[in-house]
Amino acid sequence: MSDNINSELLRFTTAGSVDDGKSTLIGRLLYDSKSIYQDQYEQIKTASERRGEDGVNLALLTDGLKSEREQGITIDVAYRYFATPKRKFIIADTPGHIQYTRNMVTGASSANVALILIDARNGVVEQTKRHAIIASLLQIPHVVVCINKMDLVDYDEEVYNKIQNDFEKFAAKLNVQDVHFIPISALLGDNVVHRSDKTPWFDGTTLMYYLENVHIASDHNFIDVRFPVQFVIRPYNDEYHDFRGYAGRIAGGVIKQGDDVLLLPSGFSTKVAKIHGPEGEQKEAFPPQSVTIEIADDFDLSRGDMIVRKNNQPEVTQDLDIMLVWFDSDNTLRVNGKYTLMHTTQTIRCVIKQLRYKLDINTLHRDESNPDIKMNDVARVVLRTTKPVFADSYSKNRITGSVILVDEGSNNTVAAGMVI
Amino acid sequence: MDYNINHIKELESESIFVMREVAAQFENPVLMFSGGKDSILMVHLAYKAFFPAKIPFPLLHIDTGHNFPETLEYRDSLVKKINAKLIVGSVQEAIDKRLVVEEKGFNASRNGLQTAVLLDSLEKGKYNAALGGARRDEEKARAKERFFSHRDEFGQWDPKNQRPELWNLFNGKHHIGEHFRVFPISNWTELDVWQYLAYEKVELPSLYFAHEREVFERDGTLLADCDYITKRPEEKVFKEMVRCRTIGDMTCTGVWRSNATTIEDIIEEVATTRMTERGGRTDDKRSETSMEDRKKQGYF
């Protein structure tokens, strides 16, 4: 573990089943970075023995819930933490099976890196394609494909090359930009933290080196200024009698003191008077900072409004073209149904106007004749909102381009969507 | 272009965002305050989130009557310093009124009784959001917890039926009588907390620093000697340099042999230790899924 305070935070997601060695890989990363504590290790050792297993089952580290342990599968997203002297890592560990697509999507929504595991003996299978499609849908900036169990194919370069080829051929149809391949054995540790001498033909880096060095500083959008007002701060005390600050998290761009800005939806222009950060006043602010902004003129902003630049505005619209992932197990998507829509800091109502097609997340096939959208299905829809939203395409900005739908009866989150 | 923030600044920003989201979405939130470092961190972050306004919610302390005296002292001085409103739910009062029954035996603890008093206090105050300083790295059931965690009208957690949480979008919608537990520091590790408290120079209760104390050993854990614990005849009291890594009741909070007298010493100790901080909590050791079981009932 590291006590370096100036390390960056990297969030990555893993998807996979028990069989492809995902838990072993996570266990290896935690173990080799000395992030498994002695009492944790003893706890899972005791639990493994009680279950009659040979050796220590590292999967028990990530499977926290009673039902997960009973069934030996990961059901929910589990978050794991480890750090090296260079970076601090948050793993969103998700199950890989198709019936848990919604959990994979959840884990992928905040990830910088998607880690896709392939069993070298099986090559690219349906599950691999599904994970790649999800990484593409959720626009995870970096994808690293670990071809695992190389020890079981005699560290054969040809096997590795064929799998890389197959994956690249498939990925060409997707929107994934930065893809890396690494031959590993999670069980024996080859190319995970330490370079393997069994793969002399491989001139790339180890997985840990990749995770520590992949360039993530530009994963945020620093171009297009977007500041959704989250909360209005009015102290009502003597010292700050007339203070009115707009609190929020920068969703895009760099906002500087003195900048000319435009307020949405009013369309009024003003200047940024002051920016207050957690350590006091600051001259500029950028994603993902949480700040409080004072503006120069006496305009009234409220939650859901947005501060932008005059010459760089999001789309102001009531019609949204959305790629939707359906989450609800109780009800299917209702065309013409009304839902609560949450987008940035706005909560409004919407109606599903049109279902364009259902997307098969194993084959990318577009099915226009199937109106039955169930849990874990992906569909392209058109929404109409009761009030204008200030949206960008998801590929431009993950924050201003994403929505969730809430069922008005149950209050459950029934879908997540990306603006096309 | 170098617009980059380090990991504790990113965590700070995330936590502030979540706290503001609570203030925006709920009409009657409350911050659960135990006196431990995580809830001290929470108060510190809340102060920053709403500055220069006051923290827009009261603090709620569930007083088991078995607190370390240092905890109560610290609590009262903090509340005064930031001019916050404090609400105390008393376990002793609940026992006196026979709302709950005290456990018996050598390992008796009021830990379980806290849940009933907490739920009662939340109901009485009609709080629909209770902010807590739980972290996902603490314990395996907590690793599955959401930032916004739904509780039904009985205060129960249904871990298999949690709302998916994506991007910056937190769904706090609920029916009357239900409430949310909100955990803004979910993504912080123990080390992050210490690094941040050191960076921000936050004043902390003396219990966290090594001091000489009368202790005894039970099941491999050192416990502070006090009137609340019935010792077995073979359990001998001795003096030791110790400190707390977590602060709970005196009855279930183990103390650790340590010479860490400054926050820098603590950071070094935490960075090199081989035991989790809850390793000394006897309340977690009752069974493999003891935290999950308690959380389902409404425990914090």
XYZ file of C-alpha atoms in Angstrom:
720
model
C 0.000 0.000 0.000
C 1.077 3.533 -0.548
C 0.924 6.626 1.572
C 1.521 8.871 -1.439
C -1.012 11.658 -1.280
C -0.496 12.851 -4.851
C -1.670 9.768 -6.646
C -4.417 9.741 -9.254
C -7.626 7.792 -8.921
C -8.363 5.211 -11.607
C -11.695 3.394 -11.737
C -11.891 0.184 -13.704
C -14.555 -2.383 -14.245
C -14.200 -6.096 -14.667
C -16.802 -8.380 -16.078
C -16.589 -12.097 -16.233
C -17.783 -15.410 -14.891
C -16.215 -17.592 -12.232
C -14.660 -19.762 -14.900
C -12.597 -17.240 -16.764
C -10.500 -16.470 -13.713
C -11.776 -12.993 -12.940
C -11.785 -13.487 -9.185
C -8.330 -15.021 -9.332
C -7.093 -12.019 -11.265
C -8.571 -9.554 -8.783
C -7.190 -11.626 -5.934
C -3.791 -11.535 -7.624
C -3.849 -7.746 -8.049
C -4.904 -7.267 -4.422
C -2.464 -9.824 -3.111
C 0.530 -8.618 -5.088
C -0.171 -4.996 -4.152
C -0.409 -6.139 -0.519
C -4.017 -5.022 -0.217
C -5.346 -8.198 1.369
C -5.150 -8.001 5.117
C -4.139 -10.899 7.294
C -7.495 -11.120 9.095
C -9.376 -10.934 5.782
C -7.196 -13.700 4.432
C -7.771 -15.843 7.488
C -11.496 -15.192 7.302
C -11.775 -16.419 3.716
C -9.433 -19.289 4.500
C -11.761 -20.444 7.279
C -14.769 -19.937 5.018
C -13.098 -21.946 2.220
C -12.354 -24.808 4.592
C -15.917 -24.794 5.898
C -17.153 -25.088 2.333
C -14.831 -28.020 1.775
C -12.731 -26.337 -0.880
C -9.072 -27.018 -1.639
C -6.940 -23.986 -0.983
C -8.075 -20.445 -0.374
C -10.917 -19.260 -2.581
C -10.082 -15.652 -3.439
C -13.547 -15.202 -4.917
C -14.884 -15.039 -1.359
C -13.143 -11.694 -1.048
C -15.422 -10.136 -3.603
C -18.598 -12.093 -2.942
C -19.936 -10.363 0.131
C -23.599 -11.259 0.354
C -24.950 -14.447 1.863
C -26.764 -15.458 -1.318
C -23.667 -14.813 -3.397
C -21.611 -17.105 -1.214
C -24.295 -19.756 -1.239
C -24.560 -19.720 -5.013
C -20.868 -19.101 -5.630
C -21.559 -16.212 -8.013
C -21.269 -12.464 -7.954
C -24.752 -10.971 -8.227
C -24.238 -7.359 -7.415
C -21.511 -4.851 -8.148
C -18.759 -5.195 -5.550
C -16.301 -2.390 -5.077
C -12.707 -3.205 -4.190
C -9.892 -0.834 -3.403
C -6.153 -1.065 -3.767
C -3.276 1.293 -4.199
C 0.255 1.284 -5.515
C 2.786 4.072 -5.073
C 1.579 5.558 -8.372
C -2.197 5.269 -8.268
C -5.216 4.432 -6.225
C -7.631 2.003 -7.838
C -11.331 1.347 -7.476
C -12.506 -1.897 -9.046
C -16.183 -2.237 -9.876
C -16.372 -5.999 -9.994
C -19.464 -7.134 -11.875
C -20.903 -10.490 -12.894
C -20.490 -11.372 -16.560
C -23.608 -13.378 -17.269
C -26.240 -11.906 -19.567
C -28.854 -11.833 -16.814
C -26.705 -9.310 -14.954
C -26.237 -6.855 -17.820
C -27.666 -4.073 -15.675
C -24.940 -4.574 -13.080
C -22.256 -4.503 -15.763
C -23.695 -1.283 -17.122
C -23.720 0.198 -13.623
C -20.063 -0.705 -13.071
C -19.117 0.587 -16.516
C -20.802 3.973 -16.089
C -18.005 5.450 -13.999
C -15.024 3.473 -15.305
C -11.902 4.851 -16.973
C -10.840 1.375 -18.037
C -12.733 -1.806 -18.926
C -10.892 -5.013 -18.238
C -12.137 -7.811 -20.469
C -11.015 -11.342 -19.726
C -10.756 -14.072 -22.329
C -9.974 -17.701 -21.568
C -7.130 -18.532 -23.996
C -8.550 -22.027 -24.505
C -11.926 -20.727 -25.637
C -11.019 -17.555 -27.492
C -13.576 -14.860 -28.288
C -16.970 -16.140 -27.162
C -20.407 -14.606 -26.897
C -19.670 -13.232 -23.439
C -16.531 -11.463 -24.699
C -18.554 -9.766 -27.393
C -21.181 -8.720 -24.878
C -18.584 -7.135 -22.640
C -17.017 -5.317 -25.576
C -20.405 -4.028 -26.687
C -21.159 -2.757 -23.193
C -17.758 -1.041 -23.048
C -18.581 0.572 -26.370
C -22.144 1.568 -25.405
C -20.934 3.137 -22.145
C -17.944 4.682 -23.947
C -15.346 3.490 -21.496
C -12.279 5.434 -22.648
C -9.797 2.517 -22.461
C -10.191 -1.215 -22.920
C -7.622 -3.773 -21.874
C -8.149 -7.332 -23.047
C -6.436 -9.901 -20.848
C -5.993 -13.220 -22.569
C -5.908 -15.412 -19.502
C -4.850 -18.974 -18.764
C -1.904 -18.728 -21.162
C -0.273 -21.439 -19.036
C -2.915 -23.886 -20.289
C -2.031 -23.242 -23.945
C 1.749 -23.464 -23.421
C 2.151 -19.691 -23.759
C 1.590 -20.142 -27.478
C 2.017 -16.918 -29.445
C -0.204 -18.201 -32.253
C -3.114 -18.734 -29.903
C -2.642 -15.217 -28.574
C -2.410 -13.679 -32.053
C -5.514 -15.443 -33.261
C -7.555 -14.208 -30.302
C -6.261 -10.666 -30.727
C -7.161 -10.835 -34.408
C -10.657 -12.161 -33.732
C -11.309 -9.487 -31.129
C -10.049 -6.678 -33.360
C -12.199 -7.865 -36.242
C -15.265 -7.767 -34.002
C -14.305 -4.488 -32.294
C -13.985 -2.759 -35.660
C -17.776 -2.681 -35.730
C -17.860 -0.958 -32.322
C -16.941 2.392 -30.916
C -13.931 1.390 -28.837
C -10.822 3.444 -29.407
C -8.001 2.522 -27.130
C -7.605 -1.261 -26.943
C -4.640 -3.095 -25.418
C -3.944 -6.828 -25.303
C -1.961 -8.670 -22.645
C -1.279 -12.423 -22.396
C -1.531 -13.414 -18.730
C -1.926 -16.218 -16.271
C -3.797 -14.848 -13.278
C -3.209 -18.084 -11.407
C 0.589 -18.072 -11.828
C 0.983 -14.316 -12.041
C 2.444 -14.117 -15.571
C 2.367 -10.506 -16.854
C -0.036 -9.421 -14.117
C 2.345 -7.558 -11.837
C 5.601 -9.152 -12.909
C 6.807 -9.694 -16.469
C 6.741 -13.300 -17.503
C 9.808 -14.997 -18.973
C 7.480 -17.483 -20.677
C 6.197 -14.920 -23.198
C 9.409 -13.574 -24.769
C 7.468 -12.875 -27.963
C 5.298 -10.328 -26.140
C 6.775 -6.821 -26.144
C 3.915 -5.046 -24.352
C 3.620 -4.170 -20.691
C 2.250 -6.026 -17.682
C -1.334 -5.388 -16.620
C -0.255 -3.508 -13.498
C 2.097 -1.301 -15.498
C -0.725 -0.542 -17.898
C -3.144 0.331 -15.071
C -0.543 2.530 -13.405
C 0.373 4.422 -16.559
C -2.587 4.602 -18.923
C -3.281 8.287 -19.597
C -6.580 9.154 -17.921
C -6.134 12.880 -17.298
C -8.017 13.707 -20.491
C -10.922 11.324 -19.861
C -12.992 14.309 -18.761
C -14.262 16.896 -21.200
C -12.218 20.076 -20.628
C -13.494 21.899 -23.714
C -17.224 22.508 -23.387
C -18.188 24.465 -20.264
C -21.142 22.837 -18.496
C -22.102 23.651 -14.915
C -25.427 22.182 -13.793
C -26.677 24.059 -10.725
C -27.132 21.507 -7.977
C -28.026 23.563 -4.914
C -28.375 27.243 -4.078
C -26.410 28.403 -1.048
C -27.928 31.322 0.864
C -26.396 31.735 4.328
C -28.827 34.370 5.657
C -26.303 35.535 8.249
C -24.809 38.948 8.954
C -21.395 38.279 7.523
C -22.693 36.868 4.224
C -25.939 38.754 4.076
C -26.302 39.012 0.308
C -24.350 35.909 -0.582
C -25.981 33.736 -3.205
C -23.806 30.887 -4.439
C -24.579 28.223 -7.000
C -23.168 24.915 -5.872
C -22.434 22.062 -8.245
C -19.904 19.787 -9.848
C -18.244 20.889 -13.078
C -19.532 18.566 -15.794
C -17.334 19.940 -18.564
C -14.866 22.629 -19.560
C -12.709 24.976 -17.531
C -14.518 27.866 -15.848
C -12.427 30.873 -14.882
C -13.117 33.875 -12.728
C -14.203 36.771 -14.962
C -15.437 34.499 -17.767
C -18.453 35.614 -19.784
C -21.129 32.990 -19.319
C -24.654 32.269 -20.423
C -27.414 31.020 -18.133
C -29.849 28.340 -19.227
C -32.793 28.299 -19.645
C -33.128 32.096 -19.249
C -30.510 32.946 -21.881
C -29.164 35.863 -19.811
C -25.469 36.726 -20.006
C -23.279 37.512 -17.030
C -19.753 37.004 -15.688
C -18.291 34.573 -13.191
C -17.613 36.749 -10.140
C -16.073 34.228 -7.761
C -15.389 30.520 -7.521
C -15.324 28.919 -4.073
C -13.703 25.504 -3.710
C -13.214 23.244 -0.704
C -10.052 25.151 0.194
C -11.436 28.633 -0.294
C -11.524 30.862 -3.345
C -9.984 29.551 -6.550
C -9.339 31.196 -9.910
C -10.618 28.373 -12.095
C -12.499 25.114 -11.857
C -12.676 21.984 -14.005
C -14.159 18.453 -13.879
C -14.696 16.677 -11.529
C -14.409 19.512 -8.989
C -17.307 20.486 -6.728
C -17.420 24.253 -6.326
C -19.742 27.152 -5.567
C -19.996 29.906 -8.170
C -21.076 33.509 -7.639
C -22.179 35.440 -10.712
C -21.783 39.165 -11.308
C -25.420 40.053 -11.917
C -28.516 39.592 -9.877
C -30.106 36.766 -11.867
C -31.953 34.011 -10.097
C -30.784 30.487 -10.872
C -32.218 27.329 -9.384
C -31.448 23.612 -9.301
C -31.514 22.147 -12.785
C -30.355 25.347 -14.500
C -27.014 25.365 -16.271
C -24.108 27.783 -16.676
C -22.464 27.524 -20.131
C -20.587 29.672 -22.673
C -22.394 31.780 -25.217
C -20.588 30.256 -28.189
C -20.655 26.723 -26.876
C -24.061 25.592 -25.760
C -25.562 22.169 -25.253
C -28.651 21.233 -27.147
C -31.752 22.716 -25.529
C -34.454 20.245 -26.394
C -37.541 18.342 -25.309
C -36.896 15.456 -27.687
C -34.155 13.022 -26.841
C -32.843 10.183 -28.955
C -31.618 7.647 -26.415
C -29.955 4.245 -26.223
C -31.678 2.707 -23.233
C -30.729 -0.222 -20.997
C -33.805 -1.606 -19.271
C -33.314 -2.561 -15.597
C -36.729 -3.327 -14.190
C -37.545 -6.976 -13.439
C -41.233 -6.344 -12.710
C -42.363 -4.403 -15.766
C -41.430 -4.136 -19.415
C -40.906 -0.841 -21.217
C -44.229 0.868 -21.982
C -44.301 2.788 -25.244
C -46.355 5.937 -24.571
C -45.707 5.299 -20.866
C -44.748 8.184 -18.588
C -41.659 8.110 -16.388
C -39.651 10.452 -14.226
C -36.450 11.456 -15.981
C -33.286 12.420 -14.119
C -30.696 14.278 -16.190
C -27.805 16.233 -14.618
C -29.579 17.999 -11.725
C -32.985 18.117 -13.401
C -35.847 15.857 -12.413
C -38.771 16.082 -14.827
C -41.366 13.872 -16.479
C -41.126 12.266 -19.870
C -43.055 10.016 -22.195
C -41.580 7.269 -24.380
C -42.740 8.394 -27.800
C -41.213 5.747 -29.979
C -39.331 2.490 -29.781
C -36.962 2.389 -32.742
C -35.379 -0.997 -32.300
C -34.119 -3.532 -29.810
C -30.368 -4.119 -29.941
C -29.081 -7.655 -29.496
C -26.043 -7.173 -27.274
C -24.448 -10.388 -28.454
C -24.664 -9.753 -32.169
C -25.463 -6.018 -32.585
C -28.502 -7.078 -34.603
C -31.242 -4.412 -34.687
C -34.689 -5.886 -34.248
C -37.425 -3.448 -35.250
C -40.280 -5.893 -34.889
C -39.942 -6.822 -31.218
C -41.684 -4.364 -28.893
C -40.992 -6.460 -25.808
C -38.226 -4.758 -23.816
C -37.432 -6.705 -20.643
C -34.812 -6.483 -17.936
C -31.265 -6.322 -19.403
C -32.501 -5.481 -22.902
C -31.011 -2.571 -24.834
C -33.261 -0.420 -26.985
C -33.105 2.773 -29.006
C -36.018 5.054 -28.089
C -37.248 8.597 -28.568
C -38.363 10.533 -25.473
C -40.371 13.700 -25.105
C -39.787 15.672 -21.897
C -42.198 18.104 -20.192
C -39.516 20.805 -20.022
C -36.386 21.465 -22.081
C -33.211 19.664 -21.018
C -29.667 20.877 -21.692
C -28.010 17.844 -23.178
C -24.931 16.774 -25.105
C -24.367 13.511 -26.874
C -23.003 10.893 -24.504
C -19.902 10.508 -26.658
C -19.133 14.184 -26.059
C -19.882 14.261 -22.339
C -20.770 11.331 -20.095
C -22.405 13.606 -17.501
C -24.578 15.831 -19.672
C -25.286 12.930 -22.030
C -26.738 10.443 -19.557
C -30.178 9.923 -18.034
C -32.020 7.513 -15.779
C -35.726 6.710 -15.808
C -37.671 6.261 -12.581
C -40.995 4.444 -12.338
C -43.621 6.802 -10.969
C -45.377 4.090 -9.013
C -42.563 2.069 -7.453
C -39.931 4.856 -7.444
C -37.422 2.305 -8.736
C -34.718 3.190 -11.237
C -36.005 1.255 -14.241
C -33.593 2.278 -16.992
C -30.386 4.100 -17.842
C -29.874 5.899 -21.110
C -27.206 7.483 -23.260
C -28.025 10.442 -25.504
C -27.198 9.630 -29.131
C -2.853 21.142 -20.391
C -2.710 19.807 -16.882
C -6.082 19.809 -15.227
C -5.609 17.064 -12.772
C -6.584 16.482 -9.171
C -5.203 13.875 -6.819
C -7.251 11.016 -5.431
C -8.230 12.593 -2.124
C -9.364 15.762 -3.867
C -11.471 13.646 -6.206
C -12.981 11.762 -3.276
C -13.627 15.046 -1.477
C -15.424 16.407 -4.526
C -17.516 13.240 -4.869
C -18.545 13.334 -1.192
C -19.449 17.021 -1.330
C -21.554 16.342 -4.419
C -23.450 13.564 -2.633
C -24.085 15.710 0.457
C -25.435 18.560 -1.637
C -27.608 16.072 -3.475
C -29.110 15.022 -0.144
C -29.808 18.634 0.819
C -31.458 19.178 -2.573
C -33.545 16.003 -2.727
C -34.694 15.511 0.876
C -36.655 17.915 3.009
C -35.540 16.465 6.343
C -32.076 14.881 6.430
C -29.944 14.115 9.472
C -26.265 13.229 9.863
C -25.543 10.187 12.024
C -22.619 11.098 14.241
C -20.771 8.494 16.286
C -17.731 10.484 17.330
C -15.441 8.275 15.268
C -13.026 9.581 12.652
C -15.367 8.761 9.763
C -18.198 10.831 11.169
C -15.746 13.598 12.031
C -14.688 13.524 8.379
C -18.371 13.677 7.389
C -18.976 16.795 9.474
C -15.847 18.389 8.039
C -16.980 17.677 4.462
C -20.517 18.883 5.185
C -19.074 22.128 6.525
C -17.196 22.606 3.240
C -20.158 21.559 1.082
C -22.442 24.311 2.362
C -19.989 27.056 3.307
C -20.602 29.913 4.038
C -24.060 28.686 5.085
C -24.494 26.442 8.106
C -24.765 22.667 7.650
C -28.443 22.332 6.701
C -29.109 19.260 8.856
C -28.741 18.292 12.520
C -26.353 15.677 13.918
C -27.847 12.557 15.497
C -25.857 10.636 18.065
C -27.080 7.289 19.352
C -25.666 7.226 22.852
C -25.367 3.669 24.100
C -24.295 4.811 27.560
C -21.144 2.764 26.962
C -19.164 5.405 25.134
C -15.600 6.282 25.862
C -15.808 9.516 27.891
C -13.373 11.100 25.406
C -15.928 10.599 22.627
C -18.628 12.617 24.387
C -16.240 15.424 25.255
C -15.128 15.695 21.664
C -18.714 15.584 20.375
C -19.857 18.449 22.550
C -16.945 20.705 21.694
C -17.335 20.044 17.938
C -21.055 20.807 18.015
C -20.328 24.076 19.779
C -17.553 25.005 17.370
C -19.611 24.648 14.191
C -22.859 25.789 15.786
C -24.709 22.615 14.798
C -27.865 21.147 16.225
C -27.341 17.896 18.135
C -29.979 15.255 18.770
C -29.198 12.394 21.122
C -30.999 9.050 21.068
C -30.379 7.271 24.360
C -30.101 3.497 24.629
C -30.119 3.734 28.427
C -33.464 5.533 28.270
C -34.860 2.856 25.956
C -33.726 0.160 28.407
C -35.278 2.034 31.338
C -38.545 2.338 29.418
C -38.303 -1.369 28.568
C -38.374 -0.672 24.836
C -35.328 -2.895 24.492
C -33.815 -5.576 26.698
C -30.158 -5.592 27.658
C -28.053 -8.602 26.640
C -26.582 -10.754 29.383
C -23.313 -12.630 29.766
C -19.626 -11.915 29.277
C -19.909 -10.695 25.683
C -22.982 -8.552 26.350
C -23.076 -5.537 24.070
C -25.491 -2.731 23.386
C -24.538 -2.774 19.728
C -27.734 -4.536 18.680
C -29.886 -2.262 20.828
C -28.585 0.768 18.932
C -30.552 -0.300 15.875
C -33.908 -0.068 17.647
C -33.034 3.317 19.157
C -31.704 4.613 15.833
C -34.866 3.587 13.973
C -36.977 5.079 16.742
C -35.062 8.377 16.606
C -35.370 8.554 12.819
C -39.104 7.919 13.032
C -39.635 10.468 15.804
C -37.770 13.181 13.896
C -39.476 12.171 10.618
C -36.049 12.099 8.977
C -36.193 10.800 5.432
C -32.448 10.698 4.848
C -29.792 9.642 7.336
C -26.226 10.392 6.268
C -23.651 7.945 7.554
C -19.881 7.595 7.393
C -19.766 3.923 6.381
C -17.114 2.976 3.822
C -17.124 0.122 1.321
C -13.618 -1.014 2.186
C -14.562 -1.632 5.826
C -16.487 -4.842 5.534
C -17.774 -7.181 2.821
C -21.485 -6.364 3.216
C -20.679 -2.666 3.141
C -18.798 -3.222 -0.135
C -22.204 -3.793 -1.755
C -23.765 -0.657 -0.389
C -25.007 2.167 -2.599
C -24.405 5.869 -2.001
C -28.183 6.287 -1.764
C -29.423 3.183 0.018
C -33.150 2.623 0.241
C -34.830 1.491 3.487
C -38.415 0.249 3.669
C -40.967 1.385 6.225
C -39.409 -1.014 8.768
C -35.973 0.485 8.190
C -34.782 -2.700 6.529
C -32.160 -3.062 3.797
C -32.832 -5.433 0.900
C -29.363 -6.090 -0.520
C -30.606 -8.199 -3.432
C -32.983 -5.530 -4.659
C -30.915 -2.357 -4.663
C -31.364 0.467 -7.106
C -28.681 0.636 -9.775
C -26.539 3.756 -9.405
C -24.957 5.277 -12.489
C -22.905 8.372 -13.293
C -23.816 11.354 -11.101
C -27.493 10.416 -10.943
C -28.856 9.520 -7.516
C -32.482 8.473 -7.199
C -33.773 9.436 -3.753
C -37.463 8.987 -4.518
C -39.380 7.196 -1.791
C -42.816 6.621 -0.353
C -43.951 8.175 2.920
C -42.522 6.278 5.879
C -39.536 4.965 3.933
C -36.144 6.545 4.238
C -32.666 6.555 2.749
C -29.302 5.911 4.259
C -26.723 7.942 2.386
C -23.010 7.188 2.467
C -21.023 10.046 0.929
C -17.608 8.594 1.834
C -18.326 5.133 0.353
C -15.211 5.203 -1.820
C -12.722 6.294 0.841
C -10.331 3.772 2.354
C -9.021 3.981 5.896
C -5.761 5.380 4.564
C -7.547 8.028 2.475
C -9.407 9.189 5.572
C -6.210 9.588 7.573
C -4.354 11.275 4.723
C -7.151 13.752 4.299
C -7.580 14.470 8.012
C -3.824 15.097 8.194
C -3.856 17.298 5.084
C -6.766 19.319 6.455
C -5.280 19.397 9.963
C -8.538 18.274 11.554
C -8.563 18.010 15.323
C -9.268 14.453 16.518
C -10.265 12.722 19.764
C -7.295 11.670 21.872
C -8.373 8.003 21.688
C -6.924 7.670 18.202
C -3.434 8.413 19.438
C -1.290 6.034 21.438
C -1.727 6.413 25.192
C -1.248 4.241 28.259
C -4.427 2.472 29.323
C -5.581 -0.404 31.526
C -6.525 -3.252 29.217
C -7.218 -6.977 29.204
C -7.201 -9.623 26.506
C -10.263 -11.499 25.227
C -10.318 -13.820 22.175
C -7.068 -12.321 20.894
C -8.337 -8.742 21.125
C -7.320 -6.113 23.676
C -10.257 -4.366 25.347
C -10.143 -1.263 27.539
C -10.978 -2.085 31.140
C -14.183 -0.365 32.232
C -17.247 -0.845 34.427
C -19.404 -1.884 31.471
C -17.662 -5.210 30.870
C -17.875 -8.225 33.162
C -14.464 -9.850 33.108
C -13.927 -13.585 33.402
C -11.837 -14.581 36.413
C -8.831 -15.468 34.244
C -8.874 -12.120 32.427
C -6.142 -10.040 34.017
C -5.853 -6.276 33.659
C -2.508 -4.772 32.647
C -1.144 -1.470 31.357
C -0.247 -1.040 27.714
C 0.460 1.695 25.120
C -2.574 1.465 22.865
C -4.788 3.414 20.499
C -8.189 2.910 18.845
C -8.414 2.359 15.094
C -12.195 2.598 15.212
C -14.316 4.033 17.965
C -17.489 2.297 19.037
C -18.709 1.194 22.436
C -16.116 0.383 25.063
C -17.618 -3.093 25.212
C -16.879 -4.053 21.629
C -14.080 -1.777 20.420
C -10.699 -3.419 20.567
C -7.653 -1.269 21.212
C -4.328 -1.838 19.451
C -0.799 -1.902 20.736
C 0.696 1.162 19.119
C 3.250 3.897 19.555
C 1.606 6.202 17.016
C 1.291 9.515 18.805
C 0.895 11.799 15.777
C -1.307 11.627 12.703
C 1.813 11.048 10.572
C 2.659 8.024 12.744
C -0.872 6.758 12.216
C -0.627 7.095 8.439
C 2.580 5.121 8.476
C 1.024 2.494 10.719
C -2.100 2.181 8.543
C -0.039 1.982 5.347
C 1.968 -0.953 6.645
C -0.514 -2.827 8.838
C -1.633 -6.317 7.977
C -4.972 -6.198 9.835
C -8.206 -4.462 8.838
C -9.454 -1.759 11.159
C -12.609 -3.670 12.065
C -10.448 -6.688 12.937
C -10.749 -5.586 16.555
C -14.513 -5.250 16.520
C -16.046 -8.147 18.414
C -19.513 -7.166 17.100
C -18.398 -8.194 13.593
C -17.064 -11.552 14.725
C -20.351 -13.025 15.871
C -20.769 -14.785 12.511
C -19.478 -14.652 8.935
C -22.379 -12.462 7.821
C -22.896 -10.589 11.063
C -22.703 -7.143 9.411
C -25.086 -8.124 6.589
C -27.582 -9.527 9.100
C -27.468 -6.399 11.249
C -27.659 -4.084 8.237
C -30.785 -5.828 6.959
C -32.434 -4.999 10.297
C -31.558 -1.349 9.970
C -28.175 -1.177 11.686
C -25.880 1.521 10.571
